[in-house]
Coordinates of C-alpha atoms in Angstrom, one line a residue:
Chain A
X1 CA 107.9 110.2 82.2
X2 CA 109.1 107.3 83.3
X3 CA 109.5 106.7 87.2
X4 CA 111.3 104.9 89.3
X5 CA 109.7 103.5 92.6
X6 CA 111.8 100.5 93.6
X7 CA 114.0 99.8 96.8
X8 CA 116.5 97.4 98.0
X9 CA 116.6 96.3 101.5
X10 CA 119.4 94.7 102.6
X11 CA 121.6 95.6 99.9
X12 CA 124.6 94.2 101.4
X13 CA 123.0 91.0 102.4
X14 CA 123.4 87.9 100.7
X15 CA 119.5 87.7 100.3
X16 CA 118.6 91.4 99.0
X17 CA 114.9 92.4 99.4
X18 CA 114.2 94.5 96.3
X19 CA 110.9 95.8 96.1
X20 CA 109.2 97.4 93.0
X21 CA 107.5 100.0 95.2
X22 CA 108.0 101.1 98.7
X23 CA 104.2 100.3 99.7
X24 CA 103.8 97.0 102.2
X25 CA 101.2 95.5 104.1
X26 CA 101.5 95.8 108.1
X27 CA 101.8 93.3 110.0
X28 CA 98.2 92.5 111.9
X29 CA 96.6 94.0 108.8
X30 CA 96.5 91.8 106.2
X31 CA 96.8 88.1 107.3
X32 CA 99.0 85.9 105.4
X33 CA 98.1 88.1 102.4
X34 CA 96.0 84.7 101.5
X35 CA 93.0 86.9 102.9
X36 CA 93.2 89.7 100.8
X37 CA 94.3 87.7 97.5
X38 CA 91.2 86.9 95.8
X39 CA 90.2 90.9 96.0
X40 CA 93.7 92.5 95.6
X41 CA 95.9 92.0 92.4
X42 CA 98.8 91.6 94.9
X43 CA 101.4 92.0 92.1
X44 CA 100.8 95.8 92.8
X45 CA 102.3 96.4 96.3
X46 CA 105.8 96.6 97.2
X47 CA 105.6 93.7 99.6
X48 CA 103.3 91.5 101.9
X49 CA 104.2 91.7 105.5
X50 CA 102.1 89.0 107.3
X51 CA 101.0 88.6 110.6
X52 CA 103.0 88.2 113.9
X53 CA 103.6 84.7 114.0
X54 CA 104.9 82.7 117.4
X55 CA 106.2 79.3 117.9
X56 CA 103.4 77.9 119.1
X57 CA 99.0 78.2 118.1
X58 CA 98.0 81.6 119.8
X59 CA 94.4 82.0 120.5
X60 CA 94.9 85.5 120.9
X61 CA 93.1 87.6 123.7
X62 CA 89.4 88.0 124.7
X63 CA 86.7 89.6 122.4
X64 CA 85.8 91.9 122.5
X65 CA 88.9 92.8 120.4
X66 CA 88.6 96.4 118.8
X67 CA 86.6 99.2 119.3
X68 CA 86.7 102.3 116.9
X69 CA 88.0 105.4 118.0
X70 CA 87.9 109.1 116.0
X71 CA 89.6 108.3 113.1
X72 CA 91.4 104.9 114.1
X73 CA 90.5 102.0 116.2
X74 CA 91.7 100.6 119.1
X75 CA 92.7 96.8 119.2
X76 CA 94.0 93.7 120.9
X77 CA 93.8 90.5 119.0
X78 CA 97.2 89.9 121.2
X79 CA 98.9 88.0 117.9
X80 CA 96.3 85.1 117.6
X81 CA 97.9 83.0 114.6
X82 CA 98.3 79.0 114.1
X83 CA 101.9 78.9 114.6
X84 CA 105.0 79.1 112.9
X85 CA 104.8 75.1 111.4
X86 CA 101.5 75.4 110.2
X87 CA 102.0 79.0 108.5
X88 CA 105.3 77.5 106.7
X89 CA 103.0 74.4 105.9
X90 CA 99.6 76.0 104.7
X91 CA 100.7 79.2 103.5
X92 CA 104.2 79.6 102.7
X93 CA 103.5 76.8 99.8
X94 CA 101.0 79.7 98.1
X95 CA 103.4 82.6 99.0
X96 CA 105.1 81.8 95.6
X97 CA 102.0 82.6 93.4
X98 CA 101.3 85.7 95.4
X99 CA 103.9 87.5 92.7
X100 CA 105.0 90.0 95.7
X101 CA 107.4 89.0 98.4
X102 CA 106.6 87.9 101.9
X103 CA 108.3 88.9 104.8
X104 CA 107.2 87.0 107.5
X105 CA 106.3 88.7 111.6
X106 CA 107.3 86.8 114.3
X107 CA 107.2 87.6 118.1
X108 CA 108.3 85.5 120.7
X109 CA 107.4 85.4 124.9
X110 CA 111.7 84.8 125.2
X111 CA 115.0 84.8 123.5
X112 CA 115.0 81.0 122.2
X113 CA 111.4 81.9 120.6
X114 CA 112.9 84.4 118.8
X115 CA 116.2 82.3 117.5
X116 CA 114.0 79.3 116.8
X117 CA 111.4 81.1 114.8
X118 CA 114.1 82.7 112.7
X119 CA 115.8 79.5 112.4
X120 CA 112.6 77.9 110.7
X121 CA 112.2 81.0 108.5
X122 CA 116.0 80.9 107.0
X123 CA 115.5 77.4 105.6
X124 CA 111.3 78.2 104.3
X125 CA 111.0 78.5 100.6
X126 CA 108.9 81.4 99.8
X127 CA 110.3 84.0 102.7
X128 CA 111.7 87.1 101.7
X129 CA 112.7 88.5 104.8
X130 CA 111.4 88.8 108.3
X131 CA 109.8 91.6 110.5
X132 CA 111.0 90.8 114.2
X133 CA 108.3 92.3 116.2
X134 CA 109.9 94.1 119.6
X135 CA 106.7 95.5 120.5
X136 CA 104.9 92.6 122.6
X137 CA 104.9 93.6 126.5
X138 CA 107.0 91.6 128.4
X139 CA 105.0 89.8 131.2
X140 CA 104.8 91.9 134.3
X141 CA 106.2 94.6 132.6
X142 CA 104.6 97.9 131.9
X143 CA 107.2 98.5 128.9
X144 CA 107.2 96.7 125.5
X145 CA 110.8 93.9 124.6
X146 CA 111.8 96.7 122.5
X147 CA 111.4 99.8 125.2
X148 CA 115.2 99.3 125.8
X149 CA 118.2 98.9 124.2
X150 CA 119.8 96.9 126.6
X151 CA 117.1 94.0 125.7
X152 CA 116.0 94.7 121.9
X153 CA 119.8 94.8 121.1
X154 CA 121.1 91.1 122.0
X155 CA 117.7 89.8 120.9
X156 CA 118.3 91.5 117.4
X157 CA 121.4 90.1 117.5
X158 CA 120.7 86.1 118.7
X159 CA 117.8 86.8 115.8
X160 CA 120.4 88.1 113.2
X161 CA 122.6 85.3 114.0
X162 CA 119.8 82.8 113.6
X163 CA 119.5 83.8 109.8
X164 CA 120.8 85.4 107.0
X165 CA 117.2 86.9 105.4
X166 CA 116.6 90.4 105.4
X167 CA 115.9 91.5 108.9
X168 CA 113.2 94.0 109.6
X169 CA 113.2 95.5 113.5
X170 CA 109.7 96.6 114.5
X171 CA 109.6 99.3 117.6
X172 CA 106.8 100.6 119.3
X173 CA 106.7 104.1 120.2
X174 CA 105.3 103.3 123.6
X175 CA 109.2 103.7 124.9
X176 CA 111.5 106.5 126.9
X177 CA 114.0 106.9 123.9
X178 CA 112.8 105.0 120.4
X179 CA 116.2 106.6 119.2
X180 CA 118.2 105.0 121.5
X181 CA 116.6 101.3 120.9
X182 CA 116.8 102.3 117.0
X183 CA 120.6 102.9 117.2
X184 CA 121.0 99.5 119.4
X185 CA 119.1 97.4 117.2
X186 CA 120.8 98.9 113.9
X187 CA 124.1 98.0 116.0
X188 CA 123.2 94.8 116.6
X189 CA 122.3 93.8 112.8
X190 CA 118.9 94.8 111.7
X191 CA 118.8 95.8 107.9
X192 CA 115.9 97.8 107.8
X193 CA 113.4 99.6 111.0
X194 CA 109.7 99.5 110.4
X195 CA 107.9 102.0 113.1
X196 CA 106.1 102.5 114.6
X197 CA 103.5 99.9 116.2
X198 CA 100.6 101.1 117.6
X199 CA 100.2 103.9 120.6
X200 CA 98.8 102.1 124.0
X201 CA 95.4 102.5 124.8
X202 CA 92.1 102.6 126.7
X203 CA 88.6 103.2 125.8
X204 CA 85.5 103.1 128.8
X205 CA 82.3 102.2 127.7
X206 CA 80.3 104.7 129.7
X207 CA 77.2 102.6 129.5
X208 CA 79.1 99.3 130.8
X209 CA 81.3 101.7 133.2
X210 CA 83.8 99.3 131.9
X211 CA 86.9 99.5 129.3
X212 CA 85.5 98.6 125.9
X213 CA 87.9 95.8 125.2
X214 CA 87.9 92.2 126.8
X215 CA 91.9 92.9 127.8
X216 CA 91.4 95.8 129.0
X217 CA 94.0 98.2 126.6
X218 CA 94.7 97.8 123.6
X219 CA 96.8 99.8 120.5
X220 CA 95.5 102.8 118.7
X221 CA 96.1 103.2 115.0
X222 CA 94.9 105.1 112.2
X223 CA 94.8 108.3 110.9
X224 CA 94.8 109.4 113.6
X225 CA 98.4 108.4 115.1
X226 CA 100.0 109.7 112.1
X227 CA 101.5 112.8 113.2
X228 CA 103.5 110.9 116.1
X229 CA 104.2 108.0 113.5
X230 CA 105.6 110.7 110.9
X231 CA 107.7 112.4 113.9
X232 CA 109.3 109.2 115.2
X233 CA 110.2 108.5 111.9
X234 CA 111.5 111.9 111.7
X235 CA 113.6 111.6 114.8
X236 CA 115.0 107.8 114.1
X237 CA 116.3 108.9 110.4
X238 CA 118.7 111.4 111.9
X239 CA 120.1 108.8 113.9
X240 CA 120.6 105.5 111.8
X241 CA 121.8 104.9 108.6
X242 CA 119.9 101.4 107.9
X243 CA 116.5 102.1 105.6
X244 CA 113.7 103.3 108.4
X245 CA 110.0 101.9 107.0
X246 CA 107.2 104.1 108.1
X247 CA 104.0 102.9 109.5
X248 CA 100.8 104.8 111.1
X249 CA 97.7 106.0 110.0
X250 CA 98.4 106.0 106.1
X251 CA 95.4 106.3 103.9
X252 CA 96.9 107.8 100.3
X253 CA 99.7 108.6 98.5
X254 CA 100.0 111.9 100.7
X255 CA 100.3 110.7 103.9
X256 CA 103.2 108.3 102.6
X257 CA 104.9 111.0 101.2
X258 CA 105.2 112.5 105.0
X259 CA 106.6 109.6 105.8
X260 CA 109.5 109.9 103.1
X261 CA 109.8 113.2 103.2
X262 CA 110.5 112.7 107.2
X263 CA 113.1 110.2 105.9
X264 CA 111.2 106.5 105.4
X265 CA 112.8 104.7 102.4
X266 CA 109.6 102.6 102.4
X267 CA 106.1 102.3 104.1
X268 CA 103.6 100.0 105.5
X269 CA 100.3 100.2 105.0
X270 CA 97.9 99.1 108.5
X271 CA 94.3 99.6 109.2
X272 CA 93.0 101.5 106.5
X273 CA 92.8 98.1 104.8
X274 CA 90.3 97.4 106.9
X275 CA 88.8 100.4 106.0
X276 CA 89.2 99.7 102.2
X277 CA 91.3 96.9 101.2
X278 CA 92.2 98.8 97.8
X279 CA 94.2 101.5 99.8
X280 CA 97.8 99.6 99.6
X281 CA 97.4 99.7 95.8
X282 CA 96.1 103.3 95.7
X283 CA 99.0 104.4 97.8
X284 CA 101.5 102.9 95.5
X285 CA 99.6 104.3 92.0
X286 CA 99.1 107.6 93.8
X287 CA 103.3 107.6 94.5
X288 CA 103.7 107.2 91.0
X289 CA 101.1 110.0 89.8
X290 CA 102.5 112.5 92.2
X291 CA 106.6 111.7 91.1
X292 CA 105.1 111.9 87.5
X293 CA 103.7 115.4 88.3
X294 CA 106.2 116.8 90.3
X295 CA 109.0 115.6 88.0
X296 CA 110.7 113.5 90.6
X297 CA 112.0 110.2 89.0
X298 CA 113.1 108.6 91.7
X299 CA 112.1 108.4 95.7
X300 CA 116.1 109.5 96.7
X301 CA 115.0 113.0 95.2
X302 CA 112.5 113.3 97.9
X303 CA 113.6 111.0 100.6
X304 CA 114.3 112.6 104.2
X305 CA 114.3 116.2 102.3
X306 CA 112.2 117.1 105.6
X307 CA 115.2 116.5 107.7
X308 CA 117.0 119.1 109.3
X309 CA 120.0 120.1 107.2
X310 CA 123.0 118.4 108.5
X311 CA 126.5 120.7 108.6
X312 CA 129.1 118.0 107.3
X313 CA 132.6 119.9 108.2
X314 CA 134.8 120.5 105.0
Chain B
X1 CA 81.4 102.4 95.3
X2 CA 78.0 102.4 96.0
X3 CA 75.6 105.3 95.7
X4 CA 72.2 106.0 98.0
X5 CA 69.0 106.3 96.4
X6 CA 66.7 106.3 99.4
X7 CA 66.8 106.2 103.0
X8 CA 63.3 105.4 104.4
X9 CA 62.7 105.7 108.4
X10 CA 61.4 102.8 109.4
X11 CA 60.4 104.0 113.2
X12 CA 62.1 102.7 115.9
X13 CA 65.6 103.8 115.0
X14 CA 65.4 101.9 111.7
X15 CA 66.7 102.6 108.3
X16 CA 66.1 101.0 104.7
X17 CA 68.5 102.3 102.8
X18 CA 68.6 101.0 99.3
X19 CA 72.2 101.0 97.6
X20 CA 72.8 101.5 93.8
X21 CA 75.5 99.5 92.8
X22 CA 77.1 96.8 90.1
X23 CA 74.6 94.9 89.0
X24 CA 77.8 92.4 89.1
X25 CA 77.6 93.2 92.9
X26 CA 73.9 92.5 93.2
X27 CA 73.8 89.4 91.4
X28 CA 76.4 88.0 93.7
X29 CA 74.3 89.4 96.6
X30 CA 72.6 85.8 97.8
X31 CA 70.7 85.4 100.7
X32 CA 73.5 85.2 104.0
X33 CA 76.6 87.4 102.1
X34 CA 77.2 90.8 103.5
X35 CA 78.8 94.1 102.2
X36 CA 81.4 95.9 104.0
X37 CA 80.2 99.5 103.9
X38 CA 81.9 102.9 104.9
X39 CA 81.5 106.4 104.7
X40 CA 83.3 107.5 100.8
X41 CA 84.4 110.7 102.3
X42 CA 86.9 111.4 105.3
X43 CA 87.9 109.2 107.7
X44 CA 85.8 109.1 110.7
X45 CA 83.7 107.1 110.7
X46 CA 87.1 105.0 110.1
X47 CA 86.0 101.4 110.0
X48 CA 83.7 99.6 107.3
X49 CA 80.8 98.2 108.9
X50 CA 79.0 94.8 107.4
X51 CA 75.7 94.9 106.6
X52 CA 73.1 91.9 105.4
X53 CA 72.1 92.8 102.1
X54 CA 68.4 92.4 100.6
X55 CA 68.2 92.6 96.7
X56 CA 65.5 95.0 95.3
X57 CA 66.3 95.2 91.3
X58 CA 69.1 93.9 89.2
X59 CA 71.1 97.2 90.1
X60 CA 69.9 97.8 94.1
X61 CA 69.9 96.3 96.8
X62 CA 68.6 97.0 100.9
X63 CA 70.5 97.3 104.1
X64 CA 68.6 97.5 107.3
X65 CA 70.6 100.4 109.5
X66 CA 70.0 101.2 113.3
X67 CA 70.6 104.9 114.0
X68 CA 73.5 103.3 116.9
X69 CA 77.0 104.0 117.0
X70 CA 78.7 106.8 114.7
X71 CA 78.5 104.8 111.6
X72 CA 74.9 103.7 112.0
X73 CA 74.1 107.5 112.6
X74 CA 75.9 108.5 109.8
X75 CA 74.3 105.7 107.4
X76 CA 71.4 106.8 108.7
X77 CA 71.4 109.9 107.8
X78 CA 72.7 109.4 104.4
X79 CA 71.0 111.2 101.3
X80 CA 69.9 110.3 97.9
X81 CA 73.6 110.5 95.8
X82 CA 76.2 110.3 99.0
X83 CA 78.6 107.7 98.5
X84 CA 80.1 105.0 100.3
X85 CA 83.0 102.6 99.4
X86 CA 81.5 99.0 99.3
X87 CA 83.2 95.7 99.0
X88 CA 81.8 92.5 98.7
X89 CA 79.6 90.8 98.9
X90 CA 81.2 88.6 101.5
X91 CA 80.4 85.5 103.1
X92 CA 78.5 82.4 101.9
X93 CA 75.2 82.0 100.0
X94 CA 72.8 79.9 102.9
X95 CA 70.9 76.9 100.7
X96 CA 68.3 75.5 103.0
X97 CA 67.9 71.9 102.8
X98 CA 66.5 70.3 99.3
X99 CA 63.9 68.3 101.8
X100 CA 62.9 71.5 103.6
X101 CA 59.0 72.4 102.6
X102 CA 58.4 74.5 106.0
X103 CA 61.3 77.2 106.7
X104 CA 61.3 78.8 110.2
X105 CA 63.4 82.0 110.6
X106 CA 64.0 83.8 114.4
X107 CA 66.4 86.7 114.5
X108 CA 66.4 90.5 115.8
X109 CA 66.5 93.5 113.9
X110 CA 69.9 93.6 113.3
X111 CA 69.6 90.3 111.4
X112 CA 66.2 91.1 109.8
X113 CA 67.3 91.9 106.5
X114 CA 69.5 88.4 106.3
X115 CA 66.1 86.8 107.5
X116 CA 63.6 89.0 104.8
X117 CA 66.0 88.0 101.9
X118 CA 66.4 84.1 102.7
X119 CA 62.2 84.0 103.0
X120 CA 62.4 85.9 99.7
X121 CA 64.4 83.0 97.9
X122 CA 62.7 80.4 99.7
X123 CA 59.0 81.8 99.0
X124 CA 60.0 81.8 95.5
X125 CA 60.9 78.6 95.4
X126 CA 57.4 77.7 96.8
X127 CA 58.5 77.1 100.3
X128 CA 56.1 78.1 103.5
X129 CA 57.8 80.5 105.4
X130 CA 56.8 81.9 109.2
X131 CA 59.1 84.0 111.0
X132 CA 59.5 85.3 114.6
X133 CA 61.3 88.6 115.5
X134 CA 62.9 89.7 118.6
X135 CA 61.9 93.7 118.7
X136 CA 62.2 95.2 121.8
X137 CA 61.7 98.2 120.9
X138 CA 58.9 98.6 118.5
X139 CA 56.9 96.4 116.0
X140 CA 58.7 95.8 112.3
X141 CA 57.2 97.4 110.2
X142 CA 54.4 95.9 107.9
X143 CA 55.9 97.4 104.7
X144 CA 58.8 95.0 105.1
X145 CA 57.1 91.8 105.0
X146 CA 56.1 89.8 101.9
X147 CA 52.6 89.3 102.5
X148 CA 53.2 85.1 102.2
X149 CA 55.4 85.5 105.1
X150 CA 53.9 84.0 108.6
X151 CA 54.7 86.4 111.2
X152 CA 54.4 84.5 114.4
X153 CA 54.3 85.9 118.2
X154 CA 57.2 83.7 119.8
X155 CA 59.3 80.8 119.2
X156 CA 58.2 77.6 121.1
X157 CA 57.5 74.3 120.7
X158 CA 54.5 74.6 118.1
X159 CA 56.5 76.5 116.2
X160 CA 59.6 74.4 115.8
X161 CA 57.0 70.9 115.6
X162 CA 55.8 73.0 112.5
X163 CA 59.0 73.4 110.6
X164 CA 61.4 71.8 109.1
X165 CA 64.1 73.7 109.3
X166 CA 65.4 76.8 111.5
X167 CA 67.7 79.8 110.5
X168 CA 68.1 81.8 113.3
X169 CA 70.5 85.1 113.7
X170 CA 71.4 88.6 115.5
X171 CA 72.8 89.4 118.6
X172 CA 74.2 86.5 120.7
X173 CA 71.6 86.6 123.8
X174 CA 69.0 86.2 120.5
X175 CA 70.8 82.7 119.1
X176 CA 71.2 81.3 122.3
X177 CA 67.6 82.0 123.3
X178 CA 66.7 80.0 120.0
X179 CA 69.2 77.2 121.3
X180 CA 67.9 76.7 124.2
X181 CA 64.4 76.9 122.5
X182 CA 65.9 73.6 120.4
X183 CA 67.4 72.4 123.3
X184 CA 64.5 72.2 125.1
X185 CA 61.7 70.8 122.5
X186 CA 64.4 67.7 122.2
X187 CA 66.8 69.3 119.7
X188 CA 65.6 67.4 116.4
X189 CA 65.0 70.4 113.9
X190 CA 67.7 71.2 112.1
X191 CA 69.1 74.5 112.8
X192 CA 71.6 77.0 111.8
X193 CA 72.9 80.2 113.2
X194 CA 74.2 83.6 112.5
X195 CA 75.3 84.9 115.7
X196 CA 76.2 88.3 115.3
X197 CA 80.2 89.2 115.3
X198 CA 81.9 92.1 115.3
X199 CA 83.9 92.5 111.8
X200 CA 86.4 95.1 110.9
X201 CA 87.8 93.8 107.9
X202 CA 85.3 90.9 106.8
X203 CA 88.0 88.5 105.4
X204 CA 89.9 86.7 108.5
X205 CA 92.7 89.9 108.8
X206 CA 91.5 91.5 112.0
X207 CA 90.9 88.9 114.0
X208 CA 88.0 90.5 115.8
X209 CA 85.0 88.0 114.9
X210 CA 85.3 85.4 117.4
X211 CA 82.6 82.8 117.6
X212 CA 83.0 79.9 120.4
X213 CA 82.2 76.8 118.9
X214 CA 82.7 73.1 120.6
X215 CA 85.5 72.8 118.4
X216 CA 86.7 75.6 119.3
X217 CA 87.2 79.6 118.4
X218 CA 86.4 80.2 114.8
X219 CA 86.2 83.1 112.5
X220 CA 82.6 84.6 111.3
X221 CA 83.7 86.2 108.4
X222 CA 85.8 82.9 106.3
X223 CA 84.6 80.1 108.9
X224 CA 80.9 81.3 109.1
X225 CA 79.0 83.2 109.7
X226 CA 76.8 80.6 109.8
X227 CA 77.5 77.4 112.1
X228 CA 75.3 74.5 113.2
X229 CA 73.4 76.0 116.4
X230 CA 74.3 73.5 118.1
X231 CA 77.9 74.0 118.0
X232 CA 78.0 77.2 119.6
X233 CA 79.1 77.5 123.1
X234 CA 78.8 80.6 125.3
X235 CA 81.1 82.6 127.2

């Protein structure tokens, strides 16, 4: 039987994203896919999504950087990447012989970081779309860019304005009202919502009396935030109608199929290619096996069949 | 996928545990690659760990495991036929210089099985070999030693006006013991380092390796994991 895993994002753009499967790479996961290519057949996966990528060289934060937790880890490399010219100069080059499309992270410290870095990205060859990353703290501040709609909304929309590529919005669940920031952000222009980042974190070496990691907290992820990252999803797809793009804590086909069930039109997979690089193509075959065996052609059948039945009046 | 065929206590908290695996796999397994190893079932343990491989037969090969930390207890404590998901091997083959007749190695036990399989090679290819080990704990077992292999009792001066070349590696307070060792005989012998680094992913993704170098931070896992020991700064 044949099957039918594909999805557009951005369908009214100018610059669809059309994926053959729903199963990306995370950002902070999987480098500039580069990393992963010579033990991957990278033609397999929906989509590369690379790592968060700022204006300028990050040296990213003090080691040590990750320290595993029950089923997870907990981690701060604080976005440590060369730099938006030197990414679009040593990697974006390769991105065309990849075979899968790259949509590139970037996170900024303020609003022109943002609009410049977009700016580069709509005239790169090679880019298929861009993940704007909302979940960086802001300095001083206990609460990530995207904690409020009142700040993730214009920066969406200086971002959106910036370029016409498919525009991912990435939200952290460490916020008061993720729906709230979803609806302003979808408002604002985003085509698609990827969430959720990881969950904030703090692990004491009892040894060293002291917290485990060199900054102190980090970001939990693994299997073992997957039940919040499956609710959020759950509570976001009830209140926008842009294509929501699950991430947390997925390790097979199963766990992705919470995450469309709860109403994800694609997903992202983080850390568990880490764990085993092979799991982003395993997640995508084991889609496939499952619609073949269930008799479900296509991912509409099941997508958001978890939600709460909604009473459209007559 | 790998497959456990023996675990052997070495005393001490040690582990030999030979692997079964590709013969593909072992054949690529040169002296100074690793294998990212994790448990096969579940998912805690979560993270692959890398281990120094040791080849024992055209389809085995050794990792040395500490019974530390949930994935060394659980390696550990692995039986003949329990699986693990392996990939690899990682990293770059170490070729010691052409010229080099005497080969010095200095490491702890965490690098012992990187240090047993580059005196393997280098004692077949008729080198001298003498090595010095940093065990707190307890003595190295005999068993693990080629019989060839000079074990000596510290690394000093003699030792280094012996040899022509040094490998040193393990935990960071071990290589910068054997740099200021250099340092201090005049810093002549040529000498290169596997500091220890904590890897997630093994192939640049995680970012979690850090090494300091004078040129700045660099990655274990694609820029090493060896570097010239005299590159590497301390923080």
């Amino acid at each position: 039987m044949d099957v039918d895993l594909s999805v557009q994002i951005a369908r009214d753009s100018d610059r669809p994203l059309r994926l053959r499967n729903p199963v990306m790479t995370a950002a902070g996961t999987f480098g500039y896919g580069l990393e992963y290519g010579r033990l991957l057949d990278l033609t397999r996966i929906g989509a590369i999504v690379t790592q968060s990528t700022t204006v300028e060289p990050r040296k990213g934060g003090p080691m040590p950087r990750w320290v595993e937790t029950p089923s997870g880890l907990l981690s701060a490399a604080s976005f440590q990447n060369p730099g938006i010219r030197r990414v679009l100069s040593s990697y974006a080059p390769r991105w065309a012989k990849l075979g899968t499309p790259v949509v590139v992270g970037i996170v900024g410290a303020t609003l022109d970081d943002y609009v410049e870095l977009a700016a580069l990205l709509d005239e790169a060859e090679h880019v298929a779309g861009i993940e704007l990353n909302l979940t960086g703290a802001r300095a001083g501040e206990p609460t990530p860019l995207g904690g409020e709609p009142a700040v993730a909304g214009p920066i969406t929309a200086a971002v959106r304005a910036a370029t016409g590529l498919p525009l991912v919005v990435k939200l952290s669940p460490n916020v008061d009202n993720l729906p709230a920031v979803a609806s302003s952000v979808e408002e604002a222009g985003a085509d698609a919502l990827s969430l959720v980042d990881t969950i904030t974190g703090l692990v004491i070496d009892t040894a060293t009396r002291r917290p485990a990691l060199g900054s102190i907290t980090g970001g939990v992820s693994g299997p073992a935030v997957r039940p919040l990252a499956v609710y959020k999803v759950w509570q976001v797809a009830q209140v926008v109608a842009v294509p929501v793009i699950g991430v947390g804590g997925i390790t097979c086909a199963d766990d992705a199929l919470q995450f469309i069930m709860a109403g994800a039109s694609a997903v992202q997979v983080g850390s568990s290619s880490f764990r085993r690089p092979t799991t982003v193509l395993e997640v995508a075959e084991g889609l496939a096996a499952w619609m073949r065996a269930h008799g479900v052609t296509g991912l509409d059948e099941i997508r958001g069949i978890a939600l709460p039945l909604r009473i459209v009046p007559g | 996928m790998a497959r456990v065929r023996s675990v052997i206590g070495m005393g001490g908290g040690l582990h030999s545990v030979e692997l079964v695996v590709d013969p593909r796999t072992v054949q690529a397994a040169r002296p100074g690659r690793y294998v990212m190893l994790t448990v096969a079932d579940g998912t805690d343990p979560f993270l692959a760990r890398p281990y120094w491989v040791r080849r024992s037969s055209e389809s085995t090969f050794h990792v040395l495991v500490k019974e530390v930390g949930r994935g060394g207890r659980w390696l550990a404590r692995a039986g003949p036929g329990d699986a693990m998901w392996l990939f690899g091997p990682l990293g770059k083959e170490l070729v010691t210089d052409p010229a080099t007749r005497r080969l010095l190695l200095f490491g702890d036990l965490r690098a012992l099985n990187l240090l047993l399989a580059l005196s393997d090679e280098a004692l077949r290819r008729g080198l001298e070999v003498a090595i010095v080990i940093e065990a707190d704990e307890s003595p190295v077992p005999a068993t693990l030693l080629p019989a060839a292999l000079e074990l000596l009792p510290e690394l000093d001066g003699e030792a280094l006006r012996w040899a022509d070349e040094l490998y040193c590696a393990g935990e960071p307070v071990t290589v910068q013991k054997a740099q200021d060792v250099v340092r201090a005989s005049g810093g002549r012998l040529p000498a290169t380092a596997l500091p220890h680094a904590p890897m997630a992913c093994g192939v640049g993704a995680c970012h979690g390796c850090v090494i300091s170098t004078k040129r700045g931070s660099r990655l274990s896992c694609v820029d090493g994991p060896a570097f010239p020991l005299r590159e590497l700064v301390w923080t």
